[in-house]
mmCIF file of N, CA and C in Angstrom:
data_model
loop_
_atom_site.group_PDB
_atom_site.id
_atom_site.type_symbol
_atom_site.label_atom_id
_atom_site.label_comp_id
_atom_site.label_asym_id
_atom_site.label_seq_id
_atom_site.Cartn_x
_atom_site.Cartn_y
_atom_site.Cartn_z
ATOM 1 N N UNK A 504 0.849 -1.172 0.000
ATOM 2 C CA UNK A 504 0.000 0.000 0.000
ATOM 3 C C UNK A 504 0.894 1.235 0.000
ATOM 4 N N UNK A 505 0.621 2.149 -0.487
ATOM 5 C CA UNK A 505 1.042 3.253 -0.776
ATOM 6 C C UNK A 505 0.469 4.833 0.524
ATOM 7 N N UNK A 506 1.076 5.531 1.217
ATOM 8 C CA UNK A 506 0.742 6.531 1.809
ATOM 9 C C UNK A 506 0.856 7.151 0.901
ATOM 10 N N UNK A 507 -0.315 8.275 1.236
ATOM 11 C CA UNK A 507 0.223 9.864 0.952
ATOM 12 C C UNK A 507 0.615 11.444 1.614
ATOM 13 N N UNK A 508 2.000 10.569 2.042
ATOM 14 C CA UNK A 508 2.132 11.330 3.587
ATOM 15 C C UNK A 508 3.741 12.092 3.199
ATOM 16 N N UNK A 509 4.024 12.961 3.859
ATOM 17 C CA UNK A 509 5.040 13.713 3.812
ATOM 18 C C UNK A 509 6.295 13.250 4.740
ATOM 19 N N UNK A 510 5.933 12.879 5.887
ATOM 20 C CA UNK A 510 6.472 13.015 7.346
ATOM 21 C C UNK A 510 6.377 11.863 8.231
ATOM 22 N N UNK A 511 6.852 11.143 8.674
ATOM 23 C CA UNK A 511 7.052 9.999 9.322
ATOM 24 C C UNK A 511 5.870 9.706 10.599
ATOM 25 N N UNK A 512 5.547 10.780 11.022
ATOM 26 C CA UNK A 512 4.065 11.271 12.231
ATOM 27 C C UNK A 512 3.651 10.696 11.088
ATOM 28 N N UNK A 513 2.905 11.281 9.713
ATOM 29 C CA UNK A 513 1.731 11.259 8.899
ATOM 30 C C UNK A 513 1.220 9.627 8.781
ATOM 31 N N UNK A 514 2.851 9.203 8.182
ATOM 32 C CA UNK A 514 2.958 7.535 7.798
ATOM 33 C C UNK A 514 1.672 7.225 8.973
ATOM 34 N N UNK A 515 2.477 6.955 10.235
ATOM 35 C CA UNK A 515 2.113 6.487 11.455
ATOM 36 C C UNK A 515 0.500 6.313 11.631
ATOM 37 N N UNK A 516 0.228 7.868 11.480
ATOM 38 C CA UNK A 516 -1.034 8.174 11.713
ATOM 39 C C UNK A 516 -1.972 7.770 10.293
ATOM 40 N N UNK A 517 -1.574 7.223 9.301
ATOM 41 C CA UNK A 517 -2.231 7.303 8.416
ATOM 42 C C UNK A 517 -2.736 5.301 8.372
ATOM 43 N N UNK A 518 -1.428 4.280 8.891
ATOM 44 C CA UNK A 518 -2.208 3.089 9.253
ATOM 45 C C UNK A 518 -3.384 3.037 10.268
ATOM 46 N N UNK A 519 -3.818 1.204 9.792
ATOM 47 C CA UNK A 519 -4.742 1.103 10.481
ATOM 48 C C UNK A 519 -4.111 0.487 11.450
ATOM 49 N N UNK A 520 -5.616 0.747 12.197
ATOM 50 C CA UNK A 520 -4.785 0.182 13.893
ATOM 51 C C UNK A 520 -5.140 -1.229 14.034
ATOM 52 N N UNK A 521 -3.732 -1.684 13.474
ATOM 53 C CA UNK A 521 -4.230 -3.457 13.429
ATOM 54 C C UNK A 521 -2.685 -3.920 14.224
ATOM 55 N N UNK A 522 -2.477 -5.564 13.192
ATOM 56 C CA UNK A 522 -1.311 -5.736 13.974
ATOM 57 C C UNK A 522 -0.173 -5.393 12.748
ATOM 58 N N UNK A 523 -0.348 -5.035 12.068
ATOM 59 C CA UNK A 523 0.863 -4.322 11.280
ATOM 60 C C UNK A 523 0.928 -2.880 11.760
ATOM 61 N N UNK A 524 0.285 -2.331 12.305
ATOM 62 C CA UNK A 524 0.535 -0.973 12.985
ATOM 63 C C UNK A 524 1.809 -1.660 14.157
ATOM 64 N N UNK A 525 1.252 -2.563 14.906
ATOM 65 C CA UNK A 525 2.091 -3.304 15.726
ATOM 66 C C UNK A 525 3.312 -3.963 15.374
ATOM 67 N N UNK A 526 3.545 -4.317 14.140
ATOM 68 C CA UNK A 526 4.520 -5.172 13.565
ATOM 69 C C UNK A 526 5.775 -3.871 13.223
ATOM 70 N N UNK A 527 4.988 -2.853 12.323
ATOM 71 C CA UNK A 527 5.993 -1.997 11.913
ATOM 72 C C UNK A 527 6.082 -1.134 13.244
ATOM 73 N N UNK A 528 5.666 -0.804 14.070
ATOM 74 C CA UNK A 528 6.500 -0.091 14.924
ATOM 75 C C UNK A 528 7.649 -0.687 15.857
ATOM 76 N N UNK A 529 6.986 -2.451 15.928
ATOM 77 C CA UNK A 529 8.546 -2.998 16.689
ATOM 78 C C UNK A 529 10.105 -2.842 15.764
ATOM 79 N N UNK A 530 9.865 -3.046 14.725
ATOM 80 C CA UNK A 530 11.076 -3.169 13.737
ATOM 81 C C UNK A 530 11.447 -1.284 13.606
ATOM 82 N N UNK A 531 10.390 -0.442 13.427
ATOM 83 C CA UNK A 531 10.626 0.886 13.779
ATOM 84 C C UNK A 531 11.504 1.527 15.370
ATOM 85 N N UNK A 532 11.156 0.536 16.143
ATOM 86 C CA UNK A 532 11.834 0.683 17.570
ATOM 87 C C UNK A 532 13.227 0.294 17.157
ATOM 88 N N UNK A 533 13.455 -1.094 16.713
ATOM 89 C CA UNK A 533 14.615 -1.616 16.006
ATOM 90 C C UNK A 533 15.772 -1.043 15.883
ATOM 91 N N UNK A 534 15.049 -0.236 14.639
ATOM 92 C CA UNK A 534 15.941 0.529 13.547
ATOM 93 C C UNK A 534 16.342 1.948 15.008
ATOM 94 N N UNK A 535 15.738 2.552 14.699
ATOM 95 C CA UNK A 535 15.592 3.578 15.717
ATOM 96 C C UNK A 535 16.899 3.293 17.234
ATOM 97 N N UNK A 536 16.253 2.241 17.901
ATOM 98 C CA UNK A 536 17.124 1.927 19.177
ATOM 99 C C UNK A 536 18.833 1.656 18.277
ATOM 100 N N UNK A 537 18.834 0.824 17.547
ATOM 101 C CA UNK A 537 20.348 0.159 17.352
ATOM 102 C C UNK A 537 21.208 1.433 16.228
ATOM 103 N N UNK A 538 20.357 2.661 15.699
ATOM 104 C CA UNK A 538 20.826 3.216 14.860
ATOM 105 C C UNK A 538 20.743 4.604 14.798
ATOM 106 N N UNK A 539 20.599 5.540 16.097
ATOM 107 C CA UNK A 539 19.839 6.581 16.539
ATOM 108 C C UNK A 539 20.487 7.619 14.998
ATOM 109 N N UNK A 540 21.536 7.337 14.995
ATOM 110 C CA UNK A 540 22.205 8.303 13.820
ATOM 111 C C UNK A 540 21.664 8.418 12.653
ATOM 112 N N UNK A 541 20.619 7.686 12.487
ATOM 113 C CA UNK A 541 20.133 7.677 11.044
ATOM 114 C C UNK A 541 19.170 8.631 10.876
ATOM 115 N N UNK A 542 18.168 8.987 9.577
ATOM 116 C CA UNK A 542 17.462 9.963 9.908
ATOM 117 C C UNK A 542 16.442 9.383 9.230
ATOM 118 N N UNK A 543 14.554 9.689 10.200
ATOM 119 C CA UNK A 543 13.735 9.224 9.505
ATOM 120 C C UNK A 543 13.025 10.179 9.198
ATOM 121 N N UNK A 544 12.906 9.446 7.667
ATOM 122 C CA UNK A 544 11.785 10.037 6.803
ATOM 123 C C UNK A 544 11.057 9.471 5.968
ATOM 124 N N UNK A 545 10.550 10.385 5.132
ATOM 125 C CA UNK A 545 10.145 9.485 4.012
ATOM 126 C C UNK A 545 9.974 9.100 2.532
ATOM 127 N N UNK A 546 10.485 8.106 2.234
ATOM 128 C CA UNK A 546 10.682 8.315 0.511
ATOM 129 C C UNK A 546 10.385 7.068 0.064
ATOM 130 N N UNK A 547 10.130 6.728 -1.070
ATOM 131 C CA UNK A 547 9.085 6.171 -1.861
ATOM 132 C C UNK A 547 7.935 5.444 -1.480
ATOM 133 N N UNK A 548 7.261 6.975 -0.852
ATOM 134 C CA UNK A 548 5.925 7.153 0.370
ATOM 135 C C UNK A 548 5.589 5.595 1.268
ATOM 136 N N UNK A 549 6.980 5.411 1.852
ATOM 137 C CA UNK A 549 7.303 4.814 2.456
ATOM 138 C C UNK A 549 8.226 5.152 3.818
ATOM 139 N N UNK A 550 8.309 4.266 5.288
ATOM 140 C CA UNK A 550 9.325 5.027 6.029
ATOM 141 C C UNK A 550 10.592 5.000 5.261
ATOM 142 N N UNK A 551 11.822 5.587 5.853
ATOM 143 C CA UNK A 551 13.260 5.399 5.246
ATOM 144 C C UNK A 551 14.177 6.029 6.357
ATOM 145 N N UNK A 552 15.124 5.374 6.362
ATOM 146 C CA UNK A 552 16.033 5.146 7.320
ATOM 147 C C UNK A 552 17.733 5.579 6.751
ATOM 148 N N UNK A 553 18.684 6.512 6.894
ATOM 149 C CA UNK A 553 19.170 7.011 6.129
ATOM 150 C C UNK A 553 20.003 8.184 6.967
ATOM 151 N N UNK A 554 21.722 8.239 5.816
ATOM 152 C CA UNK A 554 22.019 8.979 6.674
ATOM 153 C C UNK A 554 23.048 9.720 5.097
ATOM 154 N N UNK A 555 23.925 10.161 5.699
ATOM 155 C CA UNK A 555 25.118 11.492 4.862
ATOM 156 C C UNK A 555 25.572 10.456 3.754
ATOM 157 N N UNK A 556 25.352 8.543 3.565
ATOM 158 C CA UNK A 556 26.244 8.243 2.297
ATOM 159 C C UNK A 556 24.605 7.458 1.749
ATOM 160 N N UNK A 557 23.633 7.225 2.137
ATOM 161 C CA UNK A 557 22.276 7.144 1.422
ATOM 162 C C UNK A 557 20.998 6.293 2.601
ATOM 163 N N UNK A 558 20.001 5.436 1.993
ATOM 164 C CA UNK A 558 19.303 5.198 2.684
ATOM 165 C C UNK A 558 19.986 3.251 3.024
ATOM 166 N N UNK A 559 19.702 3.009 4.320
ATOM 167 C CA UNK A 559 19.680 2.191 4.933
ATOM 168 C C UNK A 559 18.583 0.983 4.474
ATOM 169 N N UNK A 560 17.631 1.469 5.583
ATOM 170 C CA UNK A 560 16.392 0.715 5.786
ATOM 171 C C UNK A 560 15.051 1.498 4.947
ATOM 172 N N UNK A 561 13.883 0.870 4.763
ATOM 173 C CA UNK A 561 12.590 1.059 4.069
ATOM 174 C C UNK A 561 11.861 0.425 5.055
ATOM 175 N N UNK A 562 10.936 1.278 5.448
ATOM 176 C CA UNK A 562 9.563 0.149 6.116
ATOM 177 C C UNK A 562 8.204 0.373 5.389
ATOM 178 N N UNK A 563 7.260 -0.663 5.060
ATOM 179 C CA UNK A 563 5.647 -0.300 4.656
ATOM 180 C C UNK A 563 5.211 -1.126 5.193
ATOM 181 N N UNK A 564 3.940 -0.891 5.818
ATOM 182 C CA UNK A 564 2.533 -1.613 5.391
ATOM 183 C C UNK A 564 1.612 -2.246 4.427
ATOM 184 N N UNK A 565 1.995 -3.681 4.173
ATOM 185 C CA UNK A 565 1.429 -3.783 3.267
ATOM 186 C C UNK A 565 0.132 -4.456 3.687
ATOM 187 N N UNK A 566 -0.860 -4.892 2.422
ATOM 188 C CA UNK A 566 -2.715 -5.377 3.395
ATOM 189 C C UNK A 566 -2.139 -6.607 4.353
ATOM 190 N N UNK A 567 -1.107 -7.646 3.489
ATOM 191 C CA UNK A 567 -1.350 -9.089 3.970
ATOM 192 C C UNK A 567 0.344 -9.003 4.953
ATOM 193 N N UNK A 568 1.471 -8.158 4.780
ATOM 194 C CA UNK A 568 2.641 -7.954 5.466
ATOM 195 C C UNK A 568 2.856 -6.823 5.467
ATOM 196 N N UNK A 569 3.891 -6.656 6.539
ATOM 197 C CA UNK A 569 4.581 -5.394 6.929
ATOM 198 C C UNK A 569 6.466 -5.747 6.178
ATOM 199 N N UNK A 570 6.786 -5.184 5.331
ATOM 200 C CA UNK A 570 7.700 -5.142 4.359
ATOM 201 C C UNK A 570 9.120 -4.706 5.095
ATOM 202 N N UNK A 571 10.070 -4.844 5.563
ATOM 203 C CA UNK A 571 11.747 -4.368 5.800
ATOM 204 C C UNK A 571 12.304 -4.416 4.876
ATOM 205 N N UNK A 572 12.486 -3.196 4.156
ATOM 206 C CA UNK A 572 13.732 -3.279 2.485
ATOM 207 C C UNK A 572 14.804 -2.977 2.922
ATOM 208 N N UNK A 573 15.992 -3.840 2.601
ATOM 209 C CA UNK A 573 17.114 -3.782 3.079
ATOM 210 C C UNK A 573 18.396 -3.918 2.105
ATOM 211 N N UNK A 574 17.522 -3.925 0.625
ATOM 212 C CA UNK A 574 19.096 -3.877 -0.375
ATOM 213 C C UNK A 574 19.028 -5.264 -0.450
ATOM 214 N N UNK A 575 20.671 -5.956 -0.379
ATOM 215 C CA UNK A 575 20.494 -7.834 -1.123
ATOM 216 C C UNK A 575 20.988 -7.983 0.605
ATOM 217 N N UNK A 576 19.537 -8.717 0.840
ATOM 218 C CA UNK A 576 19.948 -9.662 1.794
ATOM 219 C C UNK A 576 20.880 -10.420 2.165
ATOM 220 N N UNK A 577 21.384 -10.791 0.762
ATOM 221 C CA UNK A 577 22.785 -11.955 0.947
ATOM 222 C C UNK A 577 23.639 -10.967 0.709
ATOM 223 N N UNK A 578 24.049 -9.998 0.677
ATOM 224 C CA UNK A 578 25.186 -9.337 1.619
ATOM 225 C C UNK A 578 25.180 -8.985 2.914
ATOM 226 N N UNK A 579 23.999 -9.394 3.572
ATOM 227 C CA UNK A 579 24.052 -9.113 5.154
ATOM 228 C C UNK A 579 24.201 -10.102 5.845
ATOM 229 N N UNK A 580 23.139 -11.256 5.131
ATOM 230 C CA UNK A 580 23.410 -12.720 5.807
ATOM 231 C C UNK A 580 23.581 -13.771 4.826
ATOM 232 N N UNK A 581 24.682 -13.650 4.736
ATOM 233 C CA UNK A 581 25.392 -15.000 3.461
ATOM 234 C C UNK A 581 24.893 -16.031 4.066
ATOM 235 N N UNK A 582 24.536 -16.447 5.028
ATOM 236 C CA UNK A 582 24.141 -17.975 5.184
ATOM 237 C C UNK A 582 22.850 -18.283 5.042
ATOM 238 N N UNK A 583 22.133 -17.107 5.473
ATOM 239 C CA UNK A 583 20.165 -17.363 5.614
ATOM 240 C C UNK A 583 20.108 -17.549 7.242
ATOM 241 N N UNK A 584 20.989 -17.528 8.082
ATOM 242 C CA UNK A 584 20.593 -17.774 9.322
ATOM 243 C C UNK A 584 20.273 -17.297 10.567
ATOM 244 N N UNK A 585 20.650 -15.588 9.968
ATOM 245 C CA UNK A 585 19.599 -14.783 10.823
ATOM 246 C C UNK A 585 17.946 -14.493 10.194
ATOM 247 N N UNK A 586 17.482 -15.020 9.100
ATOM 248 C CA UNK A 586 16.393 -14.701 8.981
ATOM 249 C C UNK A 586 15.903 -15.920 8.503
ATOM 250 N N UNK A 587 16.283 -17.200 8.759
ATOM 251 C CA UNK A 587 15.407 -18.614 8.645
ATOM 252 C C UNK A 587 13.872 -18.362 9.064
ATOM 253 N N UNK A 588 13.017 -18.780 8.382
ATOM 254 C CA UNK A 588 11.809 -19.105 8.457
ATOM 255 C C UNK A 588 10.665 -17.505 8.210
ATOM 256 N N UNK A 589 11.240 -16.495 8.039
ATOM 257 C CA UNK A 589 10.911 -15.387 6.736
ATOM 258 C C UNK A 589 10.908 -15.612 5.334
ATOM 259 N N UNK A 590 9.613 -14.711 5.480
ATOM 260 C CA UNK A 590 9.127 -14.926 4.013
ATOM 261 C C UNK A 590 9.931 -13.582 3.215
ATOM 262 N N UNK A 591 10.982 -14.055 1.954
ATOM 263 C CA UNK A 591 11.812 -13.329 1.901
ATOM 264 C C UNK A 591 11.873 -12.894 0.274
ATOM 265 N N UNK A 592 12.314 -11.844 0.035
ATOM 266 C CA UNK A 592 12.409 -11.293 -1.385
ATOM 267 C C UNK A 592 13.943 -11.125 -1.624
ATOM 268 N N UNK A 593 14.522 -10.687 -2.684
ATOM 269 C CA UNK A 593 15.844 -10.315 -2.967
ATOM 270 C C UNK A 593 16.206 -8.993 -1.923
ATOM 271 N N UNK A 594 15.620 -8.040 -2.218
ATOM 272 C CA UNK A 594 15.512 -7.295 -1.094
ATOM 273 C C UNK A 594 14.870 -6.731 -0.003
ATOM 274 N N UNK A 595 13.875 -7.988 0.164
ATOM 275 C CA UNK A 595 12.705 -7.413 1.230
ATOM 276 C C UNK A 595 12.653 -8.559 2.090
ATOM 277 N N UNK A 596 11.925 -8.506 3.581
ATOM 278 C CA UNK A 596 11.728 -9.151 4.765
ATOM 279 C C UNK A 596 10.573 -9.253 4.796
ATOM 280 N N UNK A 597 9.723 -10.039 4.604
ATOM 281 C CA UNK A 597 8.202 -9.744 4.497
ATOM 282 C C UNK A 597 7.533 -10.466 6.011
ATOM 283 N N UNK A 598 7.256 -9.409 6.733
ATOM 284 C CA UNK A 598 6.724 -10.016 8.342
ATOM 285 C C UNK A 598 5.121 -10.308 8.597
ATOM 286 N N UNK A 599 4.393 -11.465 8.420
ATOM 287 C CA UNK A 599 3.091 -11.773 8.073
ATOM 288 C C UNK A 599 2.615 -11.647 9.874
ATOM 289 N N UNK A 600 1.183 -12.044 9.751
ATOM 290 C CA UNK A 600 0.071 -11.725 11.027
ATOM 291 C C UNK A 600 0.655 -12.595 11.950
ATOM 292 N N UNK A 601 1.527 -14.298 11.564
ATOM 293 C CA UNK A 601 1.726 -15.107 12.398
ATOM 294 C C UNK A 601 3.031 -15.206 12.978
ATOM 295 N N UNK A 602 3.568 -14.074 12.314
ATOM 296 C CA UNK A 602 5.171 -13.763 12.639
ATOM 297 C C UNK A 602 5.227 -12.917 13.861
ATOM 298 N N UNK A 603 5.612 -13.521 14.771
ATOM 299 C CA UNK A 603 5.990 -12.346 15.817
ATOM 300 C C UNK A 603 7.562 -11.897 15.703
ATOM 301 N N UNK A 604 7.598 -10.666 15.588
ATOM 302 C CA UNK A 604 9.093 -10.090 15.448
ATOM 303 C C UNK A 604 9.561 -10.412 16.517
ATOM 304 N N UNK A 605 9.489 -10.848 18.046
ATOM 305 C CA UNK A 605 10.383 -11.155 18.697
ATOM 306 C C UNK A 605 10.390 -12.727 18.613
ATOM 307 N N UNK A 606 10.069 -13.183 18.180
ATOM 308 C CA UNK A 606 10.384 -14.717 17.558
ATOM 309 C C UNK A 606 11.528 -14.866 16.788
ATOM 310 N N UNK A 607 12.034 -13.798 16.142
ATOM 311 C CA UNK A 607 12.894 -14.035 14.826
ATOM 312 C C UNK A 607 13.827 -13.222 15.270
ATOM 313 N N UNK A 608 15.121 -13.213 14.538
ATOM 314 C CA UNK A 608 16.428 -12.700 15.037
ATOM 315 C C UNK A 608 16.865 -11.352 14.137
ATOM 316 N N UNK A 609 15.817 -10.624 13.857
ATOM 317 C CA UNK A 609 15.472 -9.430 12.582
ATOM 318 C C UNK A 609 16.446 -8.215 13.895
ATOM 319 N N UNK A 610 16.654 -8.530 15.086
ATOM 320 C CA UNK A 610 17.476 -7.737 15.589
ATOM 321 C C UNK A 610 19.143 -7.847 15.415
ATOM 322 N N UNK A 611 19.634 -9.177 15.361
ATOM 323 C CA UNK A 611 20.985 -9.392 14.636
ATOM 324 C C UNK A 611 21.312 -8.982 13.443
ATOM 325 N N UNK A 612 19.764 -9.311 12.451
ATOM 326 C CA UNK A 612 20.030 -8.821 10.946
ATOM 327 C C UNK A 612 20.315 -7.456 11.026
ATOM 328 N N UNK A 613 19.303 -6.644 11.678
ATOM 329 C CA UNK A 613 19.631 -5.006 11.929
ATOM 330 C C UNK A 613 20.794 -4.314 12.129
ATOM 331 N N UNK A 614 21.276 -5.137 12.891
ATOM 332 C CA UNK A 614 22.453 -4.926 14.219
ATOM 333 C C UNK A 614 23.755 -5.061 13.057
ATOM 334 N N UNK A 615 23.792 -6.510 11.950
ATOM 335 C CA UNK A 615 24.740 -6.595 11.215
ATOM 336 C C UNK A 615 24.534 -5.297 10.019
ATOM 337 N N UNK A 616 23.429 -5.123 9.793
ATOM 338 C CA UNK A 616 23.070 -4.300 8.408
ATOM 339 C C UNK A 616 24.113 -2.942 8.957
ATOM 340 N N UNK A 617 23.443 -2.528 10.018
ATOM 341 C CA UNK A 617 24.400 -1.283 10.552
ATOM 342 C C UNK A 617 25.486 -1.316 10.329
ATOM 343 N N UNK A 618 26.344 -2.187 10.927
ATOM 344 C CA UNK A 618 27.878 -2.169 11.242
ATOM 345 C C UNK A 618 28.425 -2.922 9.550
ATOM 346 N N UNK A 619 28.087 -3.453 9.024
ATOM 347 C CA UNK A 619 28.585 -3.132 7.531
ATOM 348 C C UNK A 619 28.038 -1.992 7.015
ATOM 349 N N UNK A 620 26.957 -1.197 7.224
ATOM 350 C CA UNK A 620 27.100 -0.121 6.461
ATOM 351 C C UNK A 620 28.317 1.046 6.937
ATOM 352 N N UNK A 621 27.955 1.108 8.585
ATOM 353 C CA UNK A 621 28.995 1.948 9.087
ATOM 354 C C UNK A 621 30.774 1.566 8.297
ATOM 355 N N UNK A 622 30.850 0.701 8.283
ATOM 356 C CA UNK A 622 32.359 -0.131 7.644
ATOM 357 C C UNK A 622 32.389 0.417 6.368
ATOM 358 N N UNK A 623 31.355 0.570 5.717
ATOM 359 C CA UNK A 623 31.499 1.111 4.099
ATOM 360 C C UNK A 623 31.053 0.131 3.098
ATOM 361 N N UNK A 624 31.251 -1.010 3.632
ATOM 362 C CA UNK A 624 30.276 -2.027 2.895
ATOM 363 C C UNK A 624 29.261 -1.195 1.954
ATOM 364 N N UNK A 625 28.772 -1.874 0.972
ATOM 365 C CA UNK A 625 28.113 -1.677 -0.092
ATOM 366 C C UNK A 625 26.518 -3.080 0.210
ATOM 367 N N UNK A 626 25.930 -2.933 0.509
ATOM 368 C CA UNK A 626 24.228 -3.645 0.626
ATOM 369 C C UNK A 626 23.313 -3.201 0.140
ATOM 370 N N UNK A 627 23.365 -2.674 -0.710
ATOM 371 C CA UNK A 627 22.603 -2.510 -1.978
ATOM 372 C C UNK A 627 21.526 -1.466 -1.640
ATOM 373 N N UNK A 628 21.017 -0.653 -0.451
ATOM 374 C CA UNK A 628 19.923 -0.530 -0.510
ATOM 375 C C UNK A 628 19.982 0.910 -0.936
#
């Protein structure tokens, strides 16, 4: 789904209050807690996560998942073993109704995404 929002409040305020309101704000805590340096906003009327060499992270709402774009996954986790049992795209995390984010280890993936980007690493996003 697509917002038509300017401002990261708007995003917020513009879902419904379901459990993807719930889903994207834990992974929003996420990003936020492990990466305070980044800056949120919003671009391709989507959240975005981002700093002085480009954007990081992407978050949406979508009807049936809540979406984490993160560039090529397999430069963050060459093995698949921080995000076993996600439903996964080339560059997306797709977190469904039966997924609880603290079930899954989407905080290591975070945690690594950072510190190779900080390094200069290249992850596509």
């Amino acid at each position: 789904m697509q917002y038509d929002v300017t401002t990261p409040e708007q995003y917020i305020a513009a879902l419904a209050d379901d459990w993807r309101r719930d889903t994207l704000e834990q992974l929003r805590k996420l990003i936020k807690t492990s990466a305070p340096f980044l800056n949120e906003g919003i671009a391709y009327k989507m959240l975005s996560y981002s700093d002085h060499s480009g954007s990081l992270f992407h978050l949406n709402a979508q009807k049936h998942y809540v979406s984490l774009y993160v560039g090529n996954i397999s430069a963050i986790d060459e093995q698949g073993e921080l995000l076993a049992g996600l439903d996964l795209g080339k560059g997306c995390i797709r977190f469904k109704k039966s997924v609880p984010v603290a079930s899954t280890q989407i905080q290591a993936f975070i945690s690594k995404a950072i510190a190779l980007h900080q390094a200069g690493k290249n992850i596509g996003c």
